[in-house]
mmCIF file of C-alpha atoms and ligand atoms in Angstrom:
data_model
loop_
_atom_site.group_PDB
_atom_site.id
_atom_site.type_symbol
_atom_site.label_atom_id
_atom_site.label_comp_id
_atom_site.label_asym_id
_atom_site.label_seq_id
_atom_site.Cartn_x
_atom_site.Cartn_y
_atom_site.Cartn_z
ATOM 1 C CA MET A 1 47.990 -86.106 -127.764
ATOM 2 C CA ASN A 2 44.560 -84.401 -127.655
ATOM 3 C CA ASP A 3 44.118 -81.255 -125.695
ATOM 4 C CA LEU A 4 41.359 -82.547 -124.042
ATOM 5 C CA ILE A 5 42.347 -84.215 -121.008
ATOM 6 C CA LEU A 6 39.305 -85.194 -119.461
ATOM 7 C CA GLN A 7 35.762 -84.636 -120.867
ATOM 8 C CA THR A 8 32.365 -85.863 -119.607
ATOM 9 C CA GLU A 9 29.382 -85.733 -121.201
ATOM 10 C CA GLY A 10 26.053 -85.790 -119.464
ATOM 11 C CA LEU A 11 27.622 -87.652 -116.855
ATOM 12 C CA THR A 12 25.013 -89.183 -114.287
ATOM 13 C CA LYS A 13 25.378 -91.543 -111.477
ATOM 14 C CA ARG A 14 22.196 -92.807 -109.246
ATOM 15 C CA TYR A 15 22.527 -94.604 -106.262
ATOM 16 C CA GLY A 16 19.244 -96.644 -105.890
ATOM 17 C CA ARG A 17 17.062 -93.746 -106.307
ATOM 18 C CA ARG A 18 19.173 -91.100 -105.381
ATOM 19 C CA LEU A 19 20.523 -88.773 -107.915
ATOM 20 C CA VAL A 20 24.337 -88.404 -106.875
ATOM 21 C CA VAL A 21 25.603 -87.019 -110.036
ATOM 22 C CA ASP A 22 23.338 -84.856 -112.658
ATOM 23 C CA ARG A 23 24.033 -84.841 -116.293
ATOM 24 C CA LEU A 24 27.682 -83.094 -115.724
ATOM 25 C CA SER A 25 29.451 -82.131 -118.358
ATOM 26 C CA LEU A 26 33.114 -81.077 -117.525
ATOM 27 C CA THR A 27 36.275 -80.414 -119.494
ATOM 28 C CA VAL A 28 39.515 -80.222 -118.180
ATOM 29 C CA GLN A 29 42.450 -79.117 -120.817
ATOM 30 C CA GLN A 30 46.132 -79.702 -121.441
ATOM 31 C CA GLY A 31 47.812 -77.492 -118.750
ATOM 32 C CA ASP A 32 45.043 -76.652 -116.266
ATOM 33 C CA ILE A 33 44.769 -76.444 -112.832
ATOM 34 C CA PHE A 34 41.329 -77.289 -112.825
ATOM 35 C CA GLY A 35 39.574 -76.749 -109.699
ATOM 36 C CA PHE A 36 36.456 -78.942 -108.942
ATOM 37 C CA LEU A 37 34.282 -77.219 -106.290
ATOM 38 C CA GLY A 38 31.241 -78.614 -103.941
ATOM 39 C CA GLN A 39 30.451 -78.940 -100.142
ATOM 40 C CA ASN A 40 30.499 -82.178 -98.971
ATOM 41 C CA GLY A 41 28.167 -84.748 -100.611
ATOM 42 C CA ALA A 42 27.924 -82.683 -103.459
ATOM 43 C CA GLY A 43 29.313 -85.666 -105.676
ATOM 44 C CA LYS A 44 32.728 -84.599 -106.632
ATOM 45 C CA SER A 45 34.494 -87.706 -105.265
ATOM 46 C CA THR A 46 31.814 -89.934 -107.154
ATOM 47 C CA VAL A 47 32.565 -87.837 -110.547
ATOM 48 C CA LEU A 48 36.420 -88.761 -110.054
ATOM 49 C CA ARG A 49 35.770 -92.328 -109.580
ATOM 50 C CA MET A 50 33.730 -92.727 -112.441
ATOM 51 C CA ALA A 51 36.808 -90.715 -114.526
ATOM 52 C CA LEU A 52 39.252 -93.027 -113.323
ATOM 53 C CA GLY A 53 36.904 -96.097 -114.141
ATOM 54 C CA LEU A 54 36.164 -97.192 -110.783
ATOM 55 C CA VAL A 55 32.721 -96.419 -110.742
ATOM 56 C CA ARG A 56 30.502 -97.161 -114.074
ATOM 57 C CA PRO A 57 28.086 -94.424 -115.030
ATOM 58 C CA THR A 58 24.418 -94.631 -114.788
ATOM 59 C CA SER A 59 24.339 -92.883 -118.103
ATOM 60 C CA GLY A 60 26.620 -90.402 -119.867
ATOM 61 C CA ARG A 61 30.178 -91.166 -120.112
ATOM 62 C CA ALA A 62 33.813 -89.906 -118.785
ATOM 63 C CA LEU A 63 36.400 -89.713 -121.551
ATOM 64 C CA LEU A 64 40.073 -89.493 -120.199
ATOM 65 C CA PHE A 65 42.510 -88.833 -123.158
ATOM 66 C CA GLY A 66 39.623 -89.384 -125.419
ATOM 67 C CA HIS A 67 38.983 -92.973 -124.174
ATOM 68 C CA ASP A 68 35.676 -94.052 -122.878
ATOM 69 C CA MET A 69 37.050 -95.083 -119.370
ATOM 70 C CA SER A 70 33.990 -97.718 -118.790
ATOM 71 C CA ARG A 71 35.319 -99.179 -121.703
ATOM 72 C CA HIS A 72 38.737 -98.715 -122.209
ATOM 73 C CA SER A 73 40.445 -97.604 -118.744
ATOM 74 C CA LEU A 74 43.566 -99.906 -118.865
ATOM 75 C CA ARG A 75 44.538 -98.001 -121.874
ATOM 76 C CA VAL A 76 45.134 -94.738 -120.148
ATOM 77 C CA LEU A 77 45.122 -95.406 -116.503
ATOM 78 C CA GLY A 78 49.100 -95.393 -116.845
ATOM 79 C CA HIS A 79 48.683 -91.895 -117.809
ATOM 80 C CA VAL A 80 46.928 -90.691 -114.786
ATOM 81 C CA GLY A 81 48.159 -90.369 -111.437
ATOM 82 C CA ALA A 82 45.417 -90.080 -108.421
ATOM 83 C CA LEU A 83 45.237 -89.421 -104.732
ATOM 84 C CA VAL A 84 41.732 -90.555 -103.934
ATOM 85 C CA GLU A 85 41.507 -90.810 -100.490
ATOM 86 C CA ALA A 86 43.818 -90.066 -97.516
ATOM 87 C CA PRO A 87 46.870 -92.407 -98.390
ATOM 88 C CA ALA A 88 47.648 -95.521 -96.267
ATOM 89 C CA PHE A 89 51.080 -95.743 -95.695
ATOM 90 C CA TYR A 90 53.246 -98.584 -93.462
ATOM 91 C CA GLY A 91 54.276 -96.463 -90.664
ATOM 92 C CA ASN A 92 57.271 -97.980 -89.675
ATOM 93 C CA PHE A 93 59.214 -98.102 -93.198
ATOM 94 C CA SER A 94 60.600 -95.174 -94.470
ATOM 95 C CA GLY A 95 58.854 -92.659 -96.806
ATOM 96 C CA PHE A 96 61.232 -94.082 -99.718
ATOM 97 C CA ASP A 97 60.403 -97.775 -98.958
ATOM 98 C CA ASN A 98 56.751 -96.956 -99.106
ATOM 99 C CA LEU A 99 57.049 -95.849 -102.557
ATOM 100 C CA ARG A 100 59.265 -98.621 -103.666
ATOM 101 C CA ILE A 101 56.695 -101.373 -102.103
ATOM 102 C CA LEU A 102 53.686 -99.393 -104.231
ATOM 103 C CA ALA A 103 55.765 -98.765 -107.147
ATOM 104 C CA ALA A 104 56.568 -102.584 -107.043
ATOM 105 C CA MET A 105 52.480 -103.328 -107.421
ATOM 106 C CA SER A 106 52.636 -101.294 -110.437
ATOM 107 C CA GLY A 107 55.700 -102.573 -112.323
ATOM 108 C CA GLY A 108 58.326 -101.209 -110.103
ATOM 109 C CA ALA A 109 60.555 -97.681 -110.356
ATOM 110 C CA ASN A 110 64.259 -97.811 -109.869
ATOM 111 C CA ARG A 111 65.943 -95.884 -107.079
ATOM 112 C CA LYS A 112 66.680 -92.662 -109.116
ATOM 113 C CA ARG A 113 62.865 -92.249 -109.998
ATOM 114 C CA ILE A 114 61.964 -92.520 -106.399
ATOM 115 C CA GLU A 115 64.372 -89.751 -105.300
ATOM 116 C CA GLU A 116 63.114 -87.477 -108.166
ATOM 117 C CA THR A 117 59.731 -88.065 -107.030
ATOM 118 C CA LEU A 118 60.509 -87.317 -103.377
ATOM 119 C CA ALA A 119 62.649 -84.287 -104.116
ATOM 120 C CA LEU A 120 59.396 -82.666 -106.310
ATOM 121 C CA VAL A 121 57.294 -82.727 -103.198
ATOM 122 C CA ASP A 122 60.475 -81.577 -101.088
ATOM 123 C CA LEU A 123 60.601 -84.732 -99.162
ATOM 124 C CA LEU A 124 64.292 -86.187 -100.228
ATOM 125 C CA PRO A 125 65.724 -84.946 -96.794
ATOM 126 C CA ARG A 126 63.273 -87.084 -94.834
ATOM 127 C CA ALA A 127 63.104 -89.972 -97.082
ATOM 128 C CA ALA A 128 65.020 -92.195 -95.035
ATOM 129 C CA ASP A 129 62.852 -91.728 -91.809
ATOM 130 C CA PRO A 130 60.005 -93.740 -90.883
ATOM 131 C CA VAL A 131 56.538 -92.229 -92.381
ATOM 132 C CA SER A 132 55.173 -92.724 -88.467
ATOM 133 C CA THR A 133 57.472 -89.380 -87.632
ATOM 134 C CA TYR A 134 55.819 -87.722 -90.743
ATOM 135 C CA SER A 135 53.549 -84.837 -90.147
ATOM 136 C CA HIS A 136 49.929 -85.133 -91.986
ATOM 137 C CA GLY A 137 51.115 -82.420 -94.325
ATOM 138 C CA MET A 138 54.273 -84.546 -95.212
ATOM 139 C CA ARG A 139 52.039 -88.010 -95.622
ATOM 140 C CA GLN A 140 49.884 -85.827 -97.851
ATOM 141 C CA ARG A 141 52.803 -84.954 -99.992
ATOM 142 C CA LEU A 142 54.223 -88.404 -99.947
ATOM 143 C CA GLY A 143 50.675 -89.461 -101.512
ATOM 144 C CA ILE A 144 51.118 -86.987 -104.411
ATOM 145 C CA ALA A 145 54.732 -88.404 -104.686
ATOM 146 C CA GLN A 146 52.871 -91.689 -105.075
ATOM 147 C CA ALA A 147 50.811 -90.239 -107.706
ATOM 148 C CA LEU A 148 53.438 -88.753 -109.521
ATOM 149 C CA LEU A 149 55.605 -91.961 -109.540
ATOM 150 C CA PRO A 150 54.668 -93.297 -112.897
ATOM 151 C CA ASN A 151 55.093 -90.154 -114.496
ATOM 152 C CA PRO A 152 51.735 -89.395 -115.464
ATOM 153 C CA GLN A 153 50.538 -86.580 -117.653
ATOM 154 C CA PHE A 154 47.624 -85.790 -115.397
ATOM 155 C CA ILE A 155 46.939 -85.957 -111.668
ATOM 156 C CA ILE A 156 43.595 -85.995 -109.998
ATOM 157 C CA LEU A 157 43.977 -84.675 -106.322
ATOM 158 C CA ASP A 158 40.768 -85.815 -104.044
ATOM 159 C CA GLU A 159 40.724 -82.964 -101.101
ATOM 160 C CA PRO A 160 44.510 -83.239 -101.065
ATOM 161 C CA THR A 161 44.665 -80.513 -98.203
ATOM 162 C CA ASP A 162 41.842 -82.003 -95.943
ATOM 163 C CA GLY A 163 42.709 -81.658 -92.229
ATOM 164 C CA LEU A 164 45.965 -79.861 -92.929
ATOM 165 C CA ASP A 165 46.707 -76.932 -91.040
ATOM 166 C CA PRO A 166 48.014 -73.500 -92.782
ATOM 167 C CA GLN A 167 51.305 -74.079 -93.275
ATOM 168 C CA GLY A 168 50.425 -77.548 -94.840
ATOM 169 C CA ILE A 169 47.729 -75.988 -97.318
ATOM 170 C CA ARG A 170 50.383 -73.533 -98.329
ATOM 171 C CA GLU A 171 52.915 -76.051 -99.197
ATOM 172 C CA VAL A 172 50.466 -78.174 -101.551
ATOM 173 C CA ARG A 173 49.271 -74.834 -102.716
ATOM 174 C CA LEU A 174 52.971 -73.734 -103.645
ATOM 175 C CA LEU A 175 53.528 -77.332 -104.990
ATOM 176 C CA LEU A 176 50.584 -77.315 -107.500
ATOM 177 C CA PRO A 177 51.763 -74.407 -109.834
ATOM 178 C CA ARG A 178 55.430 -75.701 -109.756
ATOM 179 C CA LEU A 179 54.605 -79.642 -110.861
ATOM 180 C CA ARG A 180 52.444 -77.908 -113.718
ATOM 181 C CA ASP A 181 55.133 -75.733 -114.945
ATOM 182 C CA GLU A 182 58.177 -78.143 -114.412
ATOM 183 C CA LEU A 183 56.760 -81.323 -115.584
ATOM 184 C CA GLY A 184 54.033 -79.973 -117.740
ATOM 185 C CA LEU A 185 51.400 -81.635 -115.649
ATOM 186 C CA THR A 186 47.758 -81.343 -115.694
ATOM 187 C CA ILE A 187 46.065 -81.030 -112.253
ATOM 188 C CA LEU A 188 42.553 -81.489 -111.329
ATOM 189 C CA LEU A 189 42.039 -80.396 -107.834
ATOM 190 C CA CYS A 190 38.816 -81.387 -105.988
ATOM 191 C CA SER A 191 37.872 -79.416 -102.761
ATOM 192 C CA HIS A 192 35.299 -77.882 -100.836
ATOM 193 C CA LEU A 193 37.582 -74.986 -100.109
ATOM 194 C CA LEU A 194 36.790 -72.062 -102.294
ATOM 195 C CA SER A 195 39.802 -70.265 -100.864
ATOM 196 C CA GLU A 196 42.207 -73.002 -101.834
ATOM 197 C CA VAL A 197 41.165 -73.159 -105.424
ATOM 198 C CA GLU A 198 40.630 -69.710 -106.243
ATOM 199 C CA ARG A 199 44.404 -69.326 -105.627
ATOM 200 C CA VAL A 200 45.653 -71.883 -107.608
ATOM 201 C CA CYS A 201 43.382 -72.828 -110.009
ATOM 202 C CA ASN A 202 43.203 -71.225 -113.535
ATOM 203 C CA ARG A 203 39.658 -73.115 -114.444
ATOM 204 C CA VAL A 204 37.066 -74.160 -111.920
ATOM 205 C CA ALA A 205 34.041 -76.010 -111.923
ATOM 206 C CA ASN A 206 31.360 -75.619 -109.128
ATOM 207 C CA ILE A 207 28.915 -78.514 -108.475
ATOM 208 C CA ASP A 208 25.845 -78.951 -105.857
ATOM 209 C CA GLY A 209 23.653 -81.796 -105.398
ATOM 210 C CA GLY A 210 25.298 -82.995 -108.617
ATOM 211 C CA ARG A 211 24.716 -80.385 -110.860
ATOM 212 C CA LEU A 212 26.993 -78.018 -112.499
ATOM 213 C CA LEU A 213 26.802 -74.532 -111.218
ATOM 214 C CA TYR A 214 29.528 -72.893 -112.861
ATOM 215 C CA GLN A 215 32.390 -73.666 -115.113
ATOM 216 C CA GLY A 216 35.016 -71.378 -116.357
ATOM 217 C CA THR A 217 37.898 -69.278 -115.958
ATOM 218 C CA THR A 218 38.723 -68.302 -112.337
ATOM 219 C CA GLY A 219 39.375 -64.899 -113.656
ATOM 220 C CA ASN A 220 36.565 -64.392 -115.539
ATOM 221 C CA LEU A 221 34.230 -65.354 -112.862
ATOM 222 C CA ILE A 222 35.793 -62.917 -110.192
ATOM 223 C CA GLY A 223 36.197 -60.160 -113.097
ATOM 224 C CA GLN A 224 32.437 -60.370 -114.188
ATOM 225 C CA ASP A 225 31.234 -57.811 -111.555
ATOM 226 C CA LYS A 226 32.287 -55.701 -108.948
ATOM 227 C CA MET A 227 31.639 -55.828 -105.382
ATOM 228 C CA VAL A 228 30.656 -52.431 -104.152
ATOM 229 C CA ARG A 229 30.708 -51.298 -100.762
ATOM 230 C CA MET A 230 28.070 -48.365 -99.945
ATOM 231 C CA THR A 231 27.984 -46.743 -96.729
ATOM 232 C CA VAL A 232 24.463 -45.207 -96.717
ATOM 233 C CA ASP A 233 22.106 -43.407 -94.310
ATOM 234 C CA PRO A 234 19.233 -44.395 -93.815
ATOM 235 C CA LEU A 235 20.676 -48.191 -94.634
ATOM 236 C CA GLU A 236 17.588 -49.847 -94.046
ATOM 237 C CA GLU A 237 15.331 -47.949 -96.838
ATOM 238 C CA ALA A 238 18.581 -48.276 -99.398
ATOM 239 C CA TYR A 239 18.707 -51.790 -98.838
ATOM 240 C CA GLN A 240 14.874 -52.103 -99.804
ATOM 241 C CA LEU A 241 15.301 -50.136 -102.492
ATOM 242 C CA LEU A 242 18.074 -51.907 -103.952
ATOM 243 C CA ILE A 243 16.982 -55.670 -103.023
ATOM 244 C CA ALA A 244 13.926 -54.839 -105.307
ATOM 245 C CA ASP A 245 16.208 -54.389 -108.464
ATOM 246 C CA PRO A 246 16.408 -57.930 -109.683
ATOM 247 C CA THR A 247 19.691 -57.347 -111.408
ATOM 248 C CA LEU A 248 21.600 -56.763 -108.132
ATOM 249 C CA SER A 249 22.765 -58.934 -105.572
ATOM 250 C CA VAL A 250 22.600 -56.878 -102.270
ATOM 251 C CA SER A 251 23.655 -57.784 -98.773
ATOM 252 C CA ARG A 252 24.050 -56.327 -95.649
ATOM 253 C CA ASN A 253 27.220 -56.188 -93.591
ATOM 254 C CA GLY A 254 27.032 -54.852 -90.149
ATOM 255 C CA SER A 255 25.024 -52.009 -89.553
ATOM 256 C CA GLN A 256 26.936 -49.311 -91.772
ATOM 257 C CA SER A 257 27.278 -50.688 -95.018
ATOM 258 C CA LEU A 258 25.717 -52.429 -98.032
ATOM 259 C CA TYR A 259 27.649 -54.816 -100.441
ATOM 260 C CA VAL A 260 26.291 -54.717 -104.043
ATOM 261 C CA LYS A 261 27.572 -56.944 -106.790
ATOM 262 C CA MET A 262 26.838 -55.258 -109.968
ATOM 263 C CA PRO A 263 29.139 -54.428 -113.283
ATOM 264 C CA ASP A 264 30.951 -51.231 -113.430
ATOM 265 C CA ALA A 265 28.651 -49.669 -115.653
ATOM 266 C CA ARG A 266 25.872 -49.781 -113.047
ATOM 267 C CA ILE A 267 27.710 -48.214 -110.617
ATOM 268 C CA PRO A 268 26.725 -44.588 -111.243
ATOM 269 C CA HIS A 269 22.974 -45.375 -111.887
ATOM 270 C CA VAL A 270 22.875 -46.970 -108.599
ATOM 271 C CA ASN A 271 24.486 -44.281 -106.857
ATOM 272 C CA ALA A 272 21.724 -41.740 -108.732
ATOM 273 C CA THR A 273 18.903 -43.663 -107.616
ATOM 274 C CA LEU A 274 19.864 -43.536 -104.063
ATOM 275 C CA VAL A 275 20.335 -39.873 -104.164
ATOM 276 C CA GLU A 276 17.170 -39.084 -105.540
ATOM 277 C CA HIS A 277 15.261 -41.240 -102.829
ATOM 278 C CA GLY A 278 17.137 -38.977 -100.623
ATOM 279 C CA ILE A 279 19.504 -41.497 -99.502
ATOM 280 C CA ARG A 280 23.007 -40.161 -98.350
ATOM 281 C CA VAL A 281 26.099 -42.089 -99.877
ATOM 282 C CA THR A 282 28.687 -41.199 -97.577
ATOM 283 C CA GLU A 283 31.160 -43.883 -99.209
ATOM 284 C CA LEU A 284 31.571 -45.829 -102.072
ATOM 285 C CA ALA A 285 34.280 -48.345 -102.493
ATOM 286 C CA VAL A 286 34.739 -50.734 -105.145
ATOM 287 C CA GLU A 287 36.371 -54.045 -103.845
ATOM 288 C CA ARG A 288 37.099 -57.227 -105.771
ATOM 289 C CA ALA A 289 34.874 -60.040 -104.911
ATOM 290 C CA THR A 290 36.365 -63.190 -103.871
ATOM 291 C CA LEU A 291 35.283 -66.609 -105.647
ATOM 292 C CA GLU A 292 33.393 -67.238 -102.361
ATOM 293 C CA GLU A 293 31.478 -64.136 -102.511
ATOM 294 C CA VAL A 294 30.442 -64.778 -106.454
ATOM 295 C CA PHE A 295 29.287 -68.263 -105.742
ATOM 296 C CA LEU A 296 27.313 -67.223 -102.621
ATOM 297 C CA THR A 297 25.461 -64.721 -104.630
ATOM 298 C CA LEU A 298 25.510 -67.720 -107.577
ATOM 299 C CA THR A 299 23.969 -70.230 -105.196
ATOM 300 C CA THR A 300 21.469 -68.043 -103.672
ATOM 301 C CA THR A 301 20.061 -66.396 -107.100
ATOM 302 C CA MET A 302 19.921 -69.900 -108.847
HETATM 303 N N1 ADP B 1 28.729 -96.220 -103.093
HETATM 304 C C1 ADP B 1 27.536 -95.743 -102.660
HETATM 305 N N2 ADP B 1 26.534 -95.993 -102.727
HETATM 306 C C2 ADP B 1 25.569 -95.313 -102.090
HETATM 307 N N3 ADP B 1 25.809 -93.620 -102.057
HETATM 308 C C3 ADP B 1 26.852 -93.250 -102.306
HETATM 309 C C4 ADP B 1 28.141 -93.991 -102.706
HETATM 310 N N4 ADP B 1 29.061 -93.130 -102.866
HETATM 311 C C5 ADP B 1 28.958 -92.008 -102.324
HETATM 312 N N5 ADP B 1 27.254 -92.125 -102.330
HETATM 313 C C6 ADP B 1 26.507 -90.536 -101.928
HETATM 314 O O1 ADP B 1 26.843 -89.947 -103.000
HETATM 315 C C7 ADP B 1 26.797 -88.728 -102.328
HETATM 316 C C8 ADP B 1 27.799 -88.130 -103.135
HETATM 317 O O2 ADP B 1 29.243 -88.419 -102.218
HETATM 318 P P1 ADP B 1 30.538 -88.002 -103.002
HETATM 319 O O3 ADP B 1 31.081 -88.088 -104.135
HETATM 320 O O4 ADP B 1 31.524 -88.842 -101.913
HETATM 321 O O5 ADP B 1 30.491 -86.386 -102.256
HETATM 322 P P2 ADP B 1 31.978 -85.206 -102.386
HETATM 323 O O6 ADP B 1 32.959 -86.090 -102.556
HETATM 324 O O7 ADP B 1 31.440 -84.011 -103.027
HETATM 325 O O8 ADP B 1 31.751 -85.134 -100.838
HETATM 326 C C9 ADP B 1 26.544 -88.717 -101.113
HETATM 327 O O9 ADP B 1 25.434 -88.079 -100.591
HETATM 328 C C10 ADP B 1 27.106 -90.156 -100.690
HETATM 329 O O10 ADP B 1 26.392 -90.537 -99.501
HETATM 330 MG MG1 MG B 2 34.497 -86.214 -101.781
#
């Protein structure tokens, strides 16, 4: 099968006059753990619904395994698992029985397959307990198990860690690379949390107001520029001097330091400029920029 798992081409959705997704072109490749980022209301879930053929695009198209989802969704949906909203389970039934019931609705699954799937998400020891006794994190993992049950090649997880405590978030974060490696899965992880995406995803797309701000590898994005912390005196003069340079992204942090995002090669030049203007540079430290910092500068300069 094709290396392109999901491709959207100029994907657009309007609800009434409201433009919710604006000419979005995304590419998810085989083996990706693809992070789909954006604040609440950015349009992420709408994109996923179009990708699953649940919502019809106003224009453009979503291709899943090369098939246009507004026309051939049934042909490919068997290869996709999805957790699109917080999953609903029967609290008085066990995790095992819940999966059995859900599987029965789509052709059934045998005991072995259900147990295998529960083992993948580390729920086998609790398989016989009623879901009402599960933590929120365990329910989310049961939701992921449900998505995995038909043995898909691709899973779409919409905010799988929403509302989870740090421990629950950590469990999901550890689970995803394991699923990719053990099952050869491709994963689309939708989240409004940069910190989550940055840690597990090899590629990311960031949207805002339905428009693509960035798409590319996580490593490249972080590696593009360095975040340099400069302790300078006087700070205000240094700040005014550097923000006047449109090629730099400068922010103030506390009263002591400036944070300047720039390519390696610019660092000596910036340092020299400050010194020429009689500013004392007492400390200059290169810090690895997090995705969050990179996106903050991206969104505020666009
Ligand atoms: N069925 C719908 N009818 C009208 N507006 C909708 C519908 N679904 C989503 N929207 C609007 O589209 C925007 C994007 O929503 P959504 O895709 O859920 O964003 P996200 O998942 O990024 O939080 C929101 O402003 C939301 O209110
Ligand atoms: Mg959403």
